[in-house]
Short mmCIF file of C-alpha atoms in Angstrom, two decimals:
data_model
loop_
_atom_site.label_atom_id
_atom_site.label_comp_id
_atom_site.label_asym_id
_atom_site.label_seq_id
_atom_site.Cartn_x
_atom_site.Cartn_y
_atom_site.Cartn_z
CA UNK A 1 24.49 38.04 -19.10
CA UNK A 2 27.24 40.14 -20.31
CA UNK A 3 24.22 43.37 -20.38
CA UNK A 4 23.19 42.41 -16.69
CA UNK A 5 27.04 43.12 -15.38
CA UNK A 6 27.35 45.95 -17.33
CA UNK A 7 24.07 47.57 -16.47
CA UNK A 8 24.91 46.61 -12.67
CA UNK A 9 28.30 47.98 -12.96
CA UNK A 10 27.10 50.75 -14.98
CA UNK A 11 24.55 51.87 -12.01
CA UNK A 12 27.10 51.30 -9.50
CA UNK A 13 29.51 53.84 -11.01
CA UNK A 14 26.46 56.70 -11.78
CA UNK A 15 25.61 56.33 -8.09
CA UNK A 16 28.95 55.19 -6.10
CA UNK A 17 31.69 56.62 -7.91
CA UNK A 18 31.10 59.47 -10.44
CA UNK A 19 31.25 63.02 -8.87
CA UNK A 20 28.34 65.27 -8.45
CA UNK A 21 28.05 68.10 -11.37
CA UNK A 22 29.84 71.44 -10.06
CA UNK A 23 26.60 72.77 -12.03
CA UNK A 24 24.26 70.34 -11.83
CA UNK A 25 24.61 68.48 -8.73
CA UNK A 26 22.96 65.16 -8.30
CA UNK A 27 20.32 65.74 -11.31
CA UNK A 28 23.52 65.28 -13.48
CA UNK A 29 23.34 61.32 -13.13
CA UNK A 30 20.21 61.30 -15.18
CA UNK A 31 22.38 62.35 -17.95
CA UNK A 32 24.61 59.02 -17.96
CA UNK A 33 21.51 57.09 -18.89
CA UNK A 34 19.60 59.62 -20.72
CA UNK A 35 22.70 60.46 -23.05
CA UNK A 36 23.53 56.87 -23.70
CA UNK A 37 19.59 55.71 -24.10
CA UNK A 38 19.65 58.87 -26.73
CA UNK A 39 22.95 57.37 -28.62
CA UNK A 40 21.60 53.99 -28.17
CA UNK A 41 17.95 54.84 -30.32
CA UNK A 42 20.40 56.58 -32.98
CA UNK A 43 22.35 53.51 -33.40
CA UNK A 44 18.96 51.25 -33.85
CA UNK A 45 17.47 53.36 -36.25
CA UNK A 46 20.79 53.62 -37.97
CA UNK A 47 21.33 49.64 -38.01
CA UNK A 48 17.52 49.70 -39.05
CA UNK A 49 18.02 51.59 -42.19
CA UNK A 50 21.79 49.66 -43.11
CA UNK A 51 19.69 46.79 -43.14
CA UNK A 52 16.42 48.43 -45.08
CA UNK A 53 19.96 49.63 -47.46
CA UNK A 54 20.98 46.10 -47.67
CA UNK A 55 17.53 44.87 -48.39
CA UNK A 56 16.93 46.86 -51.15
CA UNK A 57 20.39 46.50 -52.75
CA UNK A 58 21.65 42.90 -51.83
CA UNK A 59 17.30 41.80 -51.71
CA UNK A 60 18.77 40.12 -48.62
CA UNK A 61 15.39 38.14 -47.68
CA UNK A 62 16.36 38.72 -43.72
CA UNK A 63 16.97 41.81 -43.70
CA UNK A 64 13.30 43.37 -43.91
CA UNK A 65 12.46 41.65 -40.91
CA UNK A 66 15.93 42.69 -39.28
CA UNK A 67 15.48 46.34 -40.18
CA UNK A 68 11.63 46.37 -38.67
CA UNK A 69 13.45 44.98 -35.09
CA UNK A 70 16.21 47.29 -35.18
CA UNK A 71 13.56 50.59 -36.10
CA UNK A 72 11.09 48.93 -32.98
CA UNK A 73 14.71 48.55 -30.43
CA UNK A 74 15.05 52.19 -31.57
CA UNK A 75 11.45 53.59 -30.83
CA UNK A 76 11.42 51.42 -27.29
CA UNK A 77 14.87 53.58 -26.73
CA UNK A 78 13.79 56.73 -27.83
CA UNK A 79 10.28 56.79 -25.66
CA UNK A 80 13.01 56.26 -22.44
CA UNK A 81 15.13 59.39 -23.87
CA UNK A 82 11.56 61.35 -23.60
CA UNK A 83 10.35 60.20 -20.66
CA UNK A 84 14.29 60.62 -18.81
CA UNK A 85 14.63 63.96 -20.57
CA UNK A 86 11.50 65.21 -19.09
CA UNK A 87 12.05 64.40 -15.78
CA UNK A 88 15.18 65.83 -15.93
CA UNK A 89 13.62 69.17 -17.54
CA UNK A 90 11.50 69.00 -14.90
CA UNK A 91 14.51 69.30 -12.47
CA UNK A 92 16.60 71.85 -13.96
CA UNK A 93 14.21 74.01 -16.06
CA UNK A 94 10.95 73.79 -13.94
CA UNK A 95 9.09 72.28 -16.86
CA UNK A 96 8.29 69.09 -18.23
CA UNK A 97 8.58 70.23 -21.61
CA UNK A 98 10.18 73.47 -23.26
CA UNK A 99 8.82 73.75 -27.25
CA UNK A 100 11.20 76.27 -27.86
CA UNK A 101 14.17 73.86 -27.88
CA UNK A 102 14.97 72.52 -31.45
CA UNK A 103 16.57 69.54 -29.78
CA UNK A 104 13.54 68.55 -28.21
CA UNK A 105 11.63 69.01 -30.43
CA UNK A 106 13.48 67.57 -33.39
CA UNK A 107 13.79 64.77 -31.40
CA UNK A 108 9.88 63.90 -30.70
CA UNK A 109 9.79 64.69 -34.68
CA UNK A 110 12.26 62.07 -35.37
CA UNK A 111 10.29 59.47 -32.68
CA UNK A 112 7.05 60.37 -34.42
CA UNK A 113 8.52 59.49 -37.65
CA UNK A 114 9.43 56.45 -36.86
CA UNK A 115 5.82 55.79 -34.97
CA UNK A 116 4.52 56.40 -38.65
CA UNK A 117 7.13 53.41 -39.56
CA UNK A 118 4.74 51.34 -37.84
CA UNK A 119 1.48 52.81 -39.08
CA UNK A 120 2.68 52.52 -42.51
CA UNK A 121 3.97 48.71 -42.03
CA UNK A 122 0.65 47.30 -40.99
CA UNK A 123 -1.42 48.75 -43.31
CA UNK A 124 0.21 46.84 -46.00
CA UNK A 125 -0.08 43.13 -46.52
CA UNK A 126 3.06 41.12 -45.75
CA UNK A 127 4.97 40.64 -48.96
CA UNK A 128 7.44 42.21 -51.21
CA UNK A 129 5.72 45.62 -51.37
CA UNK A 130 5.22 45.60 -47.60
CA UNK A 131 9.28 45.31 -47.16
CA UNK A 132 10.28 47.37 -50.16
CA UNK A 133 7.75 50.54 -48.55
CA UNK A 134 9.31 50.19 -45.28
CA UNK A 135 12.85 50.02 -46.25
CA UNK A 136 12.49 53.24 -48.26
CA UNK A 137 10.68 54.79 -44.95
CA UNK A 138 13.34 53.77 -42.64
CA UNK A 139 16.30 54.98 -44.80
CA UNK A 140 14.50 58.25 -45.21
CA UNK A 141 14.12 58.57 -41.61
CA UNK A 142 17.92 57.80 -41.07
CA UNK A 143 18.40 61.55 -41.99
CA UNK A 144 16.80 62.94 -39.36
CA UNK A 145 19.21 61.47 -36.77
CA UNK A 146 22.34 63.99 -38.36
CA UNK A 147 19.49 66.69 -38.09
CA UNK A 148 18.75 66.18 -34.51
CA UNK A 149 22.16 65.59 -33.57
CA UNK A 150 23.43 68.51 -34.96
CA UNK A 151 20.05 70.93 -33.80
CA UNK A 152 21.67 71.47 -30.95
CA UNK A 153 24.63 72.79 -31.63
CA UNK A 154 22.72 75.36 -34.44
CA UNK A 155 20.59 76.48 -32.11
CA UNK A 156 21.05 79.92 -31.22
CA UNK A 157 19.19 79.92 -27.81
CA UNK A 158 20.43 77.04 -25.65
CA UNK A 159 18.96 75.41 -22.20
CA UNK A 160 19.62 71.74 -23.63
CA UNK A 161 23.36 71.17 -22.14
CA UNK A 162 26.07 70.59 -24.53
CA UNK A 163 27.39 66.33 -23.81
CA UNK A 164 29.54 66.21 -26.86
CA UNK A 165 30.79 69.47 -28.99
CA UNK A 166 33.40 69.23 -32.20
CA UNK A 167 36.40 69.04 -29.27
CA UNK A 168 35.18 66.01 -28.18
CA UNK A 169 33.09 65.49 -24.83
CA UNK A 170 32.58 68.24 -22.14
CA UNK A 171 33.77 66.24 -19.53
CA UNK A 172 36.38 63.88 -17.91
CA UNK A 173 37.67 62.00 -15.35
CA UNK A 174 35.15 59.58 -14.04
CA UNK A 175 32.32 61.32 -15.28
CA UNK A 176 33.68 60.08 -18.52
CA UNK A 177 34.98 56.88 -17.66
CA UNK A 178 30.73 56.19 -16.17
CA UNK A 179 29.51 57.50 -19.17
CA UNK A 180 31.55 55.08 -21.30
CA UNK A 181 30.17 52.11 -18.87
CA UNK A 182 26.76 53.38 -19.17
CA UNK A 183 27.28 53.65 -23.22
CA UNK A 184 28.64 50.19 -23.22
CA UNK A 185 26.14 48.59 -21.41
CA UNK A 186 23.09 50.02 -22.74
CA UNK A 187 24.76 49.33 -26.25
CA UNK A 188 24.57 45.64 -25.02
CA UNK A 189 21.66 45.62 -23.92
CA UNK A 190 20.06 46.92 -26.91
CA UNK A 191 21.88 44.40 -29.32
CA UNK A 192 20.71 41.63 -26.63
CA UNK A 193 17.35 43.05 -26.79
CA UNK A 194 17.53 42.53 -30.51
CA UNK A 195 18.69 39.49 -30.90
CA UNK A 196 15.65 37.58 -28.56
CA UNK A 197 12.93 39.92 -30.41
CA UNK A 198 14.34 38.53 -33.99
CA UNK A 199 14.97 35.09 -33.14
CA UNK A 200 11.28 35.39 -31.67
CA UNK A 201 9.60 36.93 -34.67
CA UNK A 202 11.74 33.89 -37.24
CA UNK A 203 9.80 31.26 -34.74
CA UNK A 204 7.08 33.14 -35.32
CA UNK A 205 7.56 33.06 -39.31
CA UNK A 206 8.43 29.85 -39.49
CA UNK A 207 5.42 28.61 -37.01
CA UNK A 208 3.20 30.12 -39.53
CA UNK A 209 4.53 28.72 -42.81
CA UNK A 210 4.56 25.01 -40.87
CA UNK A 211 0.77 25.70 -40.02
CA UNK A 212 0.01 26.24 -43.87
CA UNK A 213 1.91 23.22 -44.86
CA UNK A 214 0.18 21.13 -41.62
CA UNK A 215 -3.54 22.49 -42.65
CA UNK B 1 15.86 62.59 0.36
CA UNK B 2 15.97 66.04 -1.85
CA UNK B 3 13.87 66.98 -4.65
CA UNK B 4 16.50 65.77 -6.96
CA UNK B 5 17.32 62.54 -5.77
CA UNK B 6 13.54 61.83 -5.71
CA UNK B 7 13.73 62.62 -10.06
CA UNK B 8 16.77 61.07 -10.91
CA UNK B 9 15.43 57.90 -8.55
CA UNK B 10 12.08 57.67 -10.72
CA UNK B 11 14.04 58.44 -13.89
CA UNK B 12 16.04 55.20 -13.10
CA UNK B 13 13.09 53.45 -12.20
CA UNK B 14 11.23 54.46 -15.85
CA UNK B 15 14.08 52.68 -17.39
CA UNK B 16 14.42 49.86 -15.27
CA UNK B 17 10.34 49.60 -15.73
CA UNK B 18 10.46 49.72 -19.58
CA UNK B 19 13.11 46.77 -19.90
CA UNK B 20 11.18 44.68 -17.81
CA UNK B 21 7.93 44.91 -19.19
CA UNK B 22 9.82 44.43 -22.96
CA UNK B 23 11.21 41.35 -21.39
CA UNK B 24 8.23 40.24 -19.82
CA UNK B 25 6.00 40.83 -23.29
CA UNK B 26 8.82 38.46 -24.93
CA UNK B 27 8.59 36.05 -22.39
CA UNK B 28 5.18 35.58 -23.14
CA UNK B 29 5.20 35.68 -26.94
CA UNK B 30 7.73 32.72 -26.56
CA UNK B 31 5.40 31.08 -24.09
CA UNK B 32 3.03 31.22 -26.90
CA UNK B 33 5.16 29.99 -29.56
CA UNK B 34 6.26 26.97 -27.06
CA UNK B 35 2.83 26.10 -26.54
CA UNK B 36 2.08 26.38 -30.50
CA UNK B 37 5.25 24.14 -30.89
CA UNK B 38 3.95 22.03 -28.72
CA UNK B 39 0.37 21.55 -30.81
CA UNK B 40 2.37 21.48 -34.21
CA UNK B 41 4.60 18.41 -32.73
CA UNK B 42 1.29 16.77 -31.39
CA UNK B 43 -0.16 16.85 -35.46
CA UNK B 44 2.97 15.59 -37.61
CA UNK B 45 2.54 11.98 -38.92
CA UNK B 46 4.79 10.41 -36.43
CA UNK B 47 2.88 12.00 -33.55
CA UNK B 48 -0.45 10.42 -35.00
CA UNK B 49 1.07 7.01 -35.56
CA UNK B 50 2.87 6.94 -31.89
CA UNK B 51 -0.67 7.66 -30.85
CA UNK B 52 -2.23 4.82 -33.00
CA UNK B 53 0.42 2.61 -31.48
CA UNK B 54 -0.56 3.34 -28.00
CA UNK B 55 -4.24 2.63 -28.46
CA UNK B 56 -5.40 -0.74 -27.06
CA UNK B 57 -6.37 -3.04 -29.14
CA UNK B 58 -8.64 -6.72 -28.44
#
């Protein structure tokens, strides 16, 4: 509920109240999604490999199966910051896709990688080695997000704009006060997200081990 | 409506699209699970005996 008013609010402010971009113009309020969406995938795939950390230090028995829903929250996430990220390439640089920028492109690397997660996952039998070969990919993958984060502020030849730089963000005013919203909610939404997916997948656990018992 | 507003529109819509078809896949995995529930309840002991209790009898 609380990610429903905050998404509505969220889209009210992008479309109602924030400003149009003295560079950008309207294409700008793709960014109040796209940035957050982006944030939003770092944060999943950084609760994904705390929990992979916790599973092989604390052998926490729910936190294999947390980790895997927190990578998955972050891969749904990151295909949106593709997919809004082209269309707003699209806009501003004519293109759907520019391989020259390291952001970008460190970016699809860092999705990929975690599309690998998945591969590697299933091709193991559920069990101890299953959970112990994840957790080691996911906190691997964990250092790509500084990498990508940081790409594009190492980057000598720039199109990708700058959101946030060591001074804090390049903007204010409403602009700012919509992109908290839009962080907020979308920060929400993903923990929401998570928590139905995990409380589905335990029913699903459980269902499983009561069938054994039952046949 | 101008080129842009057309993008930024469909951009919106992408997200908006993606959400509801994650909700709408974990509606019906828990549709599923309900209905496997729903089987598991129908083959526990007590089940079986409320069932042996309703049957006719004479």
């Amino acid at each position: 509920m609380a990610s429903l008013v905050l998404i509505t609010t969220a889209l009210l402010f992008v479309f109602y109240v924030a400003p149009d971009d003295a560079n950008q113009g309207f294409s700008q309020r793709i960014f109040y999604f796209h940035v957050s969406i982006a944030f939003t995938a770092y944060v999943c795939f950084a609760a994904g490999a705390w929990k992979a950390f916790r599973h092989l230090w604390k052998r926490d028995p729910r936190a294999d199966l947390e980790s895997y829903v927190w990578v998955h929250q972050g891969l749904i996430f990151g295909a949106m910051v593709l997919v809004t990220g082209s269309i707003w390439a699209r806009i501003s640089w004519g293109r759907w896709w520019v391989w020259s920028e390291d952001e970008l492109v460190l970016f699809l690397i860092l999705y990929l990688f975690y599309c690998a997660y998945f591969m590697l996952r299933f091709s193991v039998d559920p069990g101890p080695q299953r959970a112990n070969l994840s957790a080691v990919y996911a906190l691997f993958g964990v250092v790509l997000i500084p990498v990508s984060f940081a790409a594009i502020r190492l980057a000598k030849e720039v199109l990708h704009p700058r959101v946030f730089t060591l001074h804090g963000p390049n903007f204010g005013g409403w602009i700012l006060v919509t992109y908290c919203i839009a962080q907020a909610a979308l920060l929400v939404l993903a923990y929401t997200l998570y928590r139905v997916e995990l409380a589905g997948k335990r029913l699903d656990l459980r269902l499983r081990e009561l069938k054994e018992v039952l046949a | 409506m101008t080129n842009a507003e057309k993008y930024v529109t469909a951009a919106y819509c992408v997200v908006f699209a993606v959400v509801l078809a994650y909700v709408l896949i974990i509606a019906l995995k828990l549709q599923r699970l309900e209905r496997e529930v729903d089987e598991l309840a129908g083959r526990t002991p007590a089940a079986e005996d409320e069932e042996r209790e309703a049957a006719p009898v004479g």
